Amino acid sequence: MRRGRWGREKSDVESVGAGVEWAPRSDGFSFFNFRAAYGTELAAPPPPPAMARRLFCATRALLLPVPAPAPAAAPVPVPASSAAAAEAAASLLPLLPCKRRKKLLKKLNSPRVAPIEPEADRRVPALDAVLDRDAAFRFLHRARSFLASLPPPHRIPLSEAGKLYRELGFPRGRKVARSAERHPLLFHLPVVDSVPHLALTPLMRSLLDEERRVHEELLPSRVRAVRKLLMLTAHRRVPLAKLHHCRAVLGLPDDFRDRVHGFPDDFRVVVDPTDGRHVLELARWDPALAVSALERDFVVDERRVRRTFRFAVPHSRLMPLDAEDADRLDAATTFPLVSPYTNGALLKPWTPEAEKYRVGVVHEFLSLTVEKRAMIHHIVEFKEEFGLTRHMYESLKKQNRAFYLSGTEMNWALFLRDAYDEHGVLKEKDPLVMFNEKLQRYACMTKIDSRGTMADAAGLTE
């Protein structure tokens, strides 16, 4: 028998956790032999703090997919979900010293890390991985938009680019050159007058020209979507700054604020006398556009739409109801739904009709986005125009058949479940979504050969 670090006696071989075994060493000290769930036996690590970091890195490496050569037309590789990495870090808690255990536990319980869906069995890993993919390509999309807004030759000195971590989308405290080198086909670091710059490659400039052509082709449909968005609002008006903030979600070009003047029959741009902001107003009401996506789907598949929402009727135990009777009772109160294109200000607050209206407005807003999803700050951006309340989170959480909440408690996204398949892929892809997938495939390559194979996927992980 031996006396352990905390004073308790241990046998020569004692199990101290799942996959962890304690054994004596010839020099008198003890070490941990870690056998991972995948059958790999790791070498003896250093003392507990460094050992925990090594084990966390090894666990995360096992969770990440191994990049394999694939043709250019293959789907974009998706990194492992951050929820799996958080669970791997949580498994290390029994192995850490007391101080480090408290520090890691505090981080895991922080709103920045804690998942918005606490129950693991209700999570959808395929949709969670979509947000991880967005985080992996954040620098790609922000940097190309920022550099494209600069005058030709679309470059900026590295010393100035290092201060623009929010605009360029790279982690604070990191070097921007490190993020640019992960996408060598799209960004390069030329030296002009002995000063290194961040610039776009010729391939990236040609892709931006292609993106502009896509925006030109989709402009009529985008104008139609903005008209429907204005019809959803209470006063048929939205500040142009809010539309510019949500331009990526709605698929609008960066210069949409200047293009609205070319549609005088649809929009008017006025100045709000209270705050001086430029506001986009609806020029005319079109009854043909005042039809929600749910109403269109109801004509095609009534049964599916009836199962989309569920506004339960509270009843006591004295009224015993089986599952079928409860669904019939809930269906009777769920329909008819309140159209999101009605005036929600006329509804009494805290009534079932008002809740149906608010849920329907959010559903219609998501149906107007290019990827049928949006971050919470995009939805909150229009809370005044849509008449949303602070209890909207509870209303959305109850409608788990229609919506899926993914992300952390501080920053989460809302998905339309019916728009995605079981693999987390959009059933109907917008041309702009297809272009972004093509851009992401180029971002994963280090070179283009005759076969167009994917040579490196290092840009997927941080």
XYZ file of C-alpha atoms in Angstrom:
462
model
C 0.000 0.000 0.000
C 1.108 3.570 -0.722
C -0.023 6.900 0.646
C -1.346 9.163 -2.045
C -0.899 12.872 -2.527
C -4.006 13.699 -0.455
C -3.072 11.344 2.401
C -5.252 8.375 1.506
C -3.791 4.941 0.926
C -3.625 3.475 -2.560
C -2.912 0.043 -3.829
C -0.250 -0.534 -6.457
C -2.866 -0.363 -9.208
C -6.039 1.598 -8.556
C -8.620 2.879 -10.973
C -9.133 6.630 -10.504
C -11.504 7.383 -13.374
C -12.824 6.237 -16.705
C -9.845 5.316 -18.866
C -7.353 6.487 -16.180
C -5.157 4.082 -14.202
C -2.611 4.775 -11.470
C 0.522 2.678 -11.323
C 3.867 2.862 -9.462
C 7.054 3.983 -11.153
C 10.498 2.569 -10.600
C 11.956 5.864 -9.325
C 9.433 6.108 -6.494
C 7.071 8.625 -8.073
C 3.599 7.884 -9.419
C 2.198 8.780 -12.800
C -1.054 8.381 -14.701
C -1.466 6.151 -17.691
C -4.244 7.440 -19.889
C -6.008 5.101 -22.246
C -8.266 7.118 -24.529
C -11.632 5.847 -25.590
C -10.242 5.242 -29.050
C -7.759 2.653 -27.796
C -4.709 4.925 -27.914
C -2.328 4.750 -24.958
C -0.694 8.114 -24.307
C 2.731 8.586 -22.832
C 3.198 9.556 -19.208
C 2.527 13.340 -18.953
C 4.185 15.863 -16.652
C 2.625 16.991 -13.331
C -1.199 17.460 -13.220
C -1.605 21.022 -14.694
C 0.517 20.324 -17.785
C -0.897 16.811 -17.918
C -4.465 18.174 -18.118
C -3.542 20.513 -20.958
C -1.878 17.702 -22.892
C -4.855 15.426 -22.390
C -7.287 18.160 -23.479
C -5.287 18.766 -26.669
C -5.158 15.045 -27.385
C -8.909 14.678 -26.810
C -9.684 17.625 -29.074
C -7.380 16.218 -31.755
C -9.298 12.951 -31.659
C -12.601 14.797 -32.020
C -11.505 16.774 -35.075
C -11.948 15.069 -38.443
C -8.829 14.058 -40.338
C -8.651 16.073 -43.582
C -8.585 13.860 -46.644
C -8.116 14.768 -50.309
C -11.425 15.609 -51.917
C -12.441 17.157 -55.225
C -13.235 20.839 -55.391
C -16.934 20.139 -55.778
C -17.075 18.222 -52.491
C -18.964 19.791 -49.559
C -17.084 22.118 -47.252
C -15.447 20.262 -44.322
C -17.189 20.990 -41.030
C -15.122 21.157 -37.817
C -16.069 19.262 -34.716
C -18.696 20.861 -32.537
C -17.449 23.112 -29.745
C -19.904 21.376 -27.391
C -17.885 18.173 -27.764
C -14.683 20.036 -26.870
C -16.391 21.544 -23.826
C -17.510 18.098 -22.683
C -13.940 16.838 -23.105
C -12.672 19.715 -20.961
C -15.331 18.994 -18.333
C -14.131 15.386 -18.106
C -10.769 16.679 -16.855
C -12.232 18.286 -13.744
C -11.553 15.311 -11.406
C -7.913 15.249 -12.520
C -7.056 18.877 -11.818
C -5.885 20.488 -8.583
C -8.453 22.394 -6.562
C -7.579 25.892 -7.813
C -7.412 24.914 -11.454
C -10.591 22.892 -11.099
C -12.472 25.947 -9.816
C -11.062 28.109 -12.587
C -12.052 25.665 -15.322
C -15.477 25.103 -13.769
C -16.065 28.859 -13.699
C -15.226 29.101 -17.390
C -17.466 26.197 -18.302
C -20.380 27.794 -16.424
C -19.792 31.198 -17.979
C -22.463 32.469 -20.428
C -19.705 32.658 -23.039
C -19.275 28.876 -22.903
C -22.459 27.430 -21.384
C -24.710 26.056 -24.169
C -28.112 27.603 -24.682
C -29.543 24.068 -24.716
C -28.450 22.493 -21.408
C -29.823 19.016 -22.167
C -27.337 17.115 -24.302
C -29.909 14.673 -25.680
C -31.910 17.533 -27.217
C -28.976 19.052 -29.100
C -28.496 18.619 -32.837
C -24.735 18.281 -33.483
C -25.154 18.859 -37.221
C -26.679 22.310 -36.620
C -24.221 23.116 -33.833
C -21.378 22.440 -36.266
C -22.787 25.097 -38.614
C -21.933 27.782 -36.050
C -18.455 26.302 -35.582
C -17.953 26.525 -39.338
C -18.942 30.190 -39.249
C -16.402 30.818 -36.493
C -13.701 29.036 -38.494
C -14.311 31.225 -41.561
C -14.967 34.486 -39.696
C -11.664 36.014 -40.823
C -12.293 34.983 -44.422
C -15.649 36.734 -44.745
C -14.868 39.840 -42.700
C -11.437 40.442 -44.192
C -12.563 40.106 -47.802
C -15.496 42.484 -47.186
C -13.236 45.028 -45.495
C -10.504 44.851 -48.149
C -13.059 44.972 -50.959
C -14.415 48.240 -49.510
C -10.958 49.829 -49.810
C -9.939 51.579 -53.044
C -7.725 49.619 -55.459
C -5.320 47.867 -55.025
C -7.342 46.719 -51.934
C -4.511 46.450 -49.427
C -3.645 47.744 -45.974
C -0.359 47.800 -44.002
C -0.009 44.972 -41.517
C 0.714 47.430 -38.711
C -2.714 49.008 -39.218
C -4.483 45.706 -39.907
C -3.293 44.351 -36.562
C -5.425 46.964 -34.772
C -8.613 46.076 -36.685
C -9.337 42.715 -35.106
C -13.079 43.394 -34.981
C -13.310 44.534 -38.603
C -11.090 41.728 -39.929
C -12.413 38.980 -37.651
C -9.201 37.558 -36.193
C -8.713 36.843 -32.456
C -7.613 39.757 -30.336
C -3.958 39.569 -29.406
C -3.085 37.354 -32.386
C -1.184 38.330 -35.504
C -3.288 39.034 -38.556
C -0.570 37.477 -40.724
C -1.204 34.133 -39.043
C -4.859 34.184 -40.104
C -4.015 35.327 -43.640
C -1.448 32.561 -44.143
C -4.159 29.950 -43.580
C -5.788 31.006 -46.871
C -2.830 31.419 -49.255
C -5.002 31.296 -52.370
C -7.119 34.258 -51.245
C -4.804 36.508 -49.191
C -1.129 37.358 -49.517
C 1.357 39.615 -47.751
C 3.187 41.761 -50.348
C 5.981 44.124 -49.348
C 5.505 47.635 -50.731
C 8.280 50.165 -50.023
C 9.706 47.855 -47.347
C 6.302 47.766 -45.586
C 4.397 44.451 -45.453
C 0.734 44.710 -46.452
C -2.366 42.547 -46.303
C -3.889 42.258 -49.782
C -6.188 40.158 -51.936
C -4.818 37.699 -54.453
C -5.858 37.840 -58.125
C -8.023 34.753 -57.537
C -9.832 36.493 -54.690
C -10.439 39.593 -56.804
C -11.933 37.449 -59.559
C -14.180 35.739 -56.998
C -15.342 39.129 -55.737
C -16.271 40.068 -59.306
C -18.276 36.857 -59.499
C -19.988 37.721 -56.211
C -20.984 41.126 -57.568
C -22.550 39.450 -60.592
C -24.510 37.135 -58.267
C -25.775 40.144 -56.310
C -26.858 41.826 -59.551
C -28.858 38.777 -60.598
C -30.496 38.444 -57.184
C -31.276 42.144 -56.710
C -34.994 41.882 -57.686
C -35.558 39.051 -55.188
C -33.680 40.974 -52.488
C -35.871 44.032 -53.066
C -38.906 41.805 -52.701
C -37.548 40.411 -49.397
C -36.929 43.920 -48.031
C -40.466 44.942 -48.990
C -41.848 41.964 -47.075
C -39.621 42.887 -44.133
C -41.028 46.427 -44.110
C -44.563 45.021 -44.261
C -43.801 43.008 -41.104
C -42.948 46.127 -39.096
C -45.487 48.125 -37.125
C -44.992 51.451 -38.941
C -43.733 50.063 -42.297
C -40.293 51.615 -41.800
C -36.818 50.491 -40.750
C -33.620 52.513 -40.185
C -31.120 51.939 -42.987
C -28.376 51.324 -40.408
C -30.223 48.232 -39.160
C -30.548 46.829 -42.661
C -26.841 47.413 -43.222
C -26.036 45.592 -39.985
C -28.088 42.559 -41.113
C -27.056 42.683 -44.780
C -25.179 39.365 -44.651
C -28.156 37.571 -43.097
C -30.596 38.954 -45.669
C -28.168 38.538 -48.574
C -28.010 42.260 -49.380
C -25.009 43.808 -51.150
C -22.757 46.129 -49.172
C -23.947 49.166 -51.140
C -27.658 48.457 -50.733
C -28.148 51.733 -48.864
C -27.174 53.568 -52.039
C -29.159 51.309 -54.360
C -32.525 51.850 -52.681
C -32.764 55.232 -54.412
C -33.143 53.352 -57.682
C -36.514 51.905 -56.606
C -38.766 54.927 -56.007
C -41.920 52.861 -56.571
C -41.023 50.552 -53.686
C -39.085 52.618 -51.121
C -38.723 56.101 -49.752
C -35.694 57.338 -47.799
C -36.567 59.938 -45.177
C -34.739 61.502 -42.252
C -36.135 60.820 -38.799
C -36.606 64.241 -37.144
C -36.057 62.820 -33.642
C -32.567 61.377 -34.102
C -31.550 62.353 -37.661
C -31.228 58.765 -38.870
C -32.001 57.791 -42.455
C -35.081 55.566 -42.481
C -36.337 53.330 -45.266
C -40.112 53.489 -45.689
C -42.460 51.315 -47.697
C -43.852 53.241 -50.648
C -46.870 51.031 -51.309
C -48.593 48.020 -49.787
C -48.803 44.912 -51.960
C -51.454 42.393 -50.844
C -49.807 39.692 -52.960
C -46.701 39.897 -50.748
C -48.667 39.756 -47.485
C -48.645 35.951 -47.499
C -46.364 34.223 -45.016
C -44.290 31.132 -45.691
C -46.466 29.139 -43.292
C -49.601 30.079 -45.219
C -48.029 28.937 -48.479
C -46.899 25.660 -46.941
C -50.311 25.138 -45.366
C -51.846 24.819 -48.826
C -49.257 22.213 -49.854
C -48.923 20.160 -46.649
C -51.550 21.021 -44.058
C -50.611 18.165 -41.709
C -46.955 19.223 -41.433
C -47.818 22.863 -40.762
C -50.293 21.886 -38.069
C -47.511 20.010 -36.274
C -45.054 22.897 -36.560
C -46.376 24.932 -33.628
C -47.906 23.878 -30.372
C -49.613 26.249 -27.962
C -50.476 23.938 -25.096
C -53.590 24.397 -22.992
C -52.866 24.031 -19.256
C -55.120 21.517 -17.545
C -55.125 19.951 -14.103
C -54.639 16.318 -13.213
C -58.349 16.019 -12.545
C -58.828 16.028 -16.315
C -56.862 12.949 -17.392
C -55.825 13.165 -21.060
C -53.694 10.769 -23.029
C -51.163 12.021 -25.588
C -53.595 11.869 -28.511
C -56.323 13.798 -26.703
C -53.814 16.400 -25.512
C -52.581 16.944 -29.082
C -56.149 17.409 -30.292
C -56.808 19.947 -27.558
C -53.612 21.832 -28.351
C -54.377 21.780 -32.088
C -57.723 23.379 -31.405
C -56.023 26.335 -29.728
C -53.023 26.509 -32.067
C -55.056 27.202 -35.197
C -55.889 29.537 -36.673
C -52.506 31.279 -36.475
C -52.311 35.071 -36.495
C -50.802 36.362 -39.725
C -47.514 38.221 -39.154
C -48.623 40.854 -41.679
C -51.447 42.067 -39.451
C -51.084 45.012 -37.102
C -49.773 43.427 -33.914
C -50.252 46.651 -31.955
C -54.009 46.026 -31.948
C -53.596 42.738 -30.057
C -53.795 42.678 -26.286
C -50.452 41.793 -24.696
C -49.943 38.504 -22.854
C -52.725 36.794 -24.782
C -52.389 33.623 -26.884
C -53.103 35.668 -30.009
C -50.243 38.063 -29.224
C -47.842 35.157 -28.631
C -48.897 33.538 -31.911
C -48.286 36.815 -33.681
C -44.772 37.282 -32.256
C -43.752 33.688 -32.986
C -45.122 34.020 -36.507
C -43.162 37.239 -37.090
C -39.897 35.556 -36.072
C -40.685 32.556 -38.290
C -41.378 34.826 -41.272
C -38.201 36.836 -40.641
C -36.103 33.648 -40.649
C -37.780 32.543 -43.880
C -36.579 35.801 -45.494
C -32.928 35.093 -44.644
C -30.659 33.328 -47.118
C -29.706 30.484 -44.742
C -32.999 30.296 -42.800
C -31.223 31.175 -39.566
C -30.061 34.259 -37.697
C -28.118 35.184 -34.607
C -30.028 36.584 -31.670
C -28.538 40.065 -32.111
C -29.942 40.174 -35.643
C -33.430 39.418 -34.330
C -33.136 41.824 -31.401
C -32.087 44.510 -33.891
C -35.748 44.693 -34.997
C -37.409 44.222 -31.607
C -39.008 47.665 -31.696
C -40.247 47.273 -35.255
C -41.590 43.746 -34.650
C -42.989 44.449 -31.183
C -40.951 41.685 -29.523
C -40.868 41.402 -25.736
C -38.258 40.226 -23.270
C -40.185 36.965 -22.864
C -39.579 36.056 -26.493
C -36.882 33.553 -25.501
C -39.347 31.467 -23.520
C -41.838 31.543 -26.390
C -39.221 30.344 -28.884
C -37.969 27.630 -26.546
C -41.447 26.128 -26.288
C -41.708 25.816 -30.082
C -38.969 23.195 -30.447
C -40.699 21.673 -33.469
C -40.286 24.861 -35.507
C -37.062 26.354 -34.101
C -33.715 25.104 -32.872
C -31.577 27.189 -30.536
C -27.836 26.677 -30.895
C -24.797 28.368 -29.428
C -23.998 29.766 -26.002
C -26.139 31.692 -23.554
C -24.418 34.933 -24.532
C -24.534 34.497 -28.303
C -26.940 31.988 -29.791
C -28.577 31.373 -33.147
C -32.098 30.442 -34.171
C -32.614 27.844 -36.930
C -35.697 26.872 -38.896
C -35.767 23.115 -38.426
C -37.762 22.369 -41.585
C -35.185 24.171 -43.751
C -32.372 21.719 -42.843
C -31.996 17.986 -43.310
C -30.621 15.531 -40.749
C -27.038 16.325 -41.837
C -27.350 20.047 -41.183
C -27.494 20.952 -44.900
C -29.961 23.410 -46.350
C -32.646 21.716 -48.417
C -32.958 24.692 -50.788
C -29.770 26.700 -51.256
C -29.710 30.303 -52.346
C -27.190 31.111 -55.126
C -25.304 33.305 -52.667
C -25.003 30.365 -50.251
C -23.578 28.235 -53.044
C -21.037 30.948 -53.822
C -19.966 31.150 -50.164
C -19.457 27.384 -50.095
C -17.284 27.674 -53.180
C -15.276 30.433 -51.500
C -14.807 28.301 -48.394
C -13.513 25.405 -50.483
C -10.853 27.693 -51.957
C -10.028 28.861 -48.440
C -9.204 25.263 -47.443
C -6.737 24.804 -50.305
C -3.045 25.637 -50.377
C -2.656 25.182 -54.112
C -4.660 24.325 -57.188
C -3.497 21.408 -59.292
C -4.947 19.774 -62.369
C -7.354 17.719 -60.250
C -8.372 20.634 -57.992
C -7.762 18.575 -54.838
C -8.038 19.968 -51.325
C -4.455 20.018 -50.053
C -4.859 21.519 -46.604
C -7.692 22.227 -44.183
C -5.698 23.986 -41.486
C -7.920 27.030 -41.722
C -10.759 25.097 -40.127
C -9.305 25.055 -36.654
C -8.095 27.826 -34.440
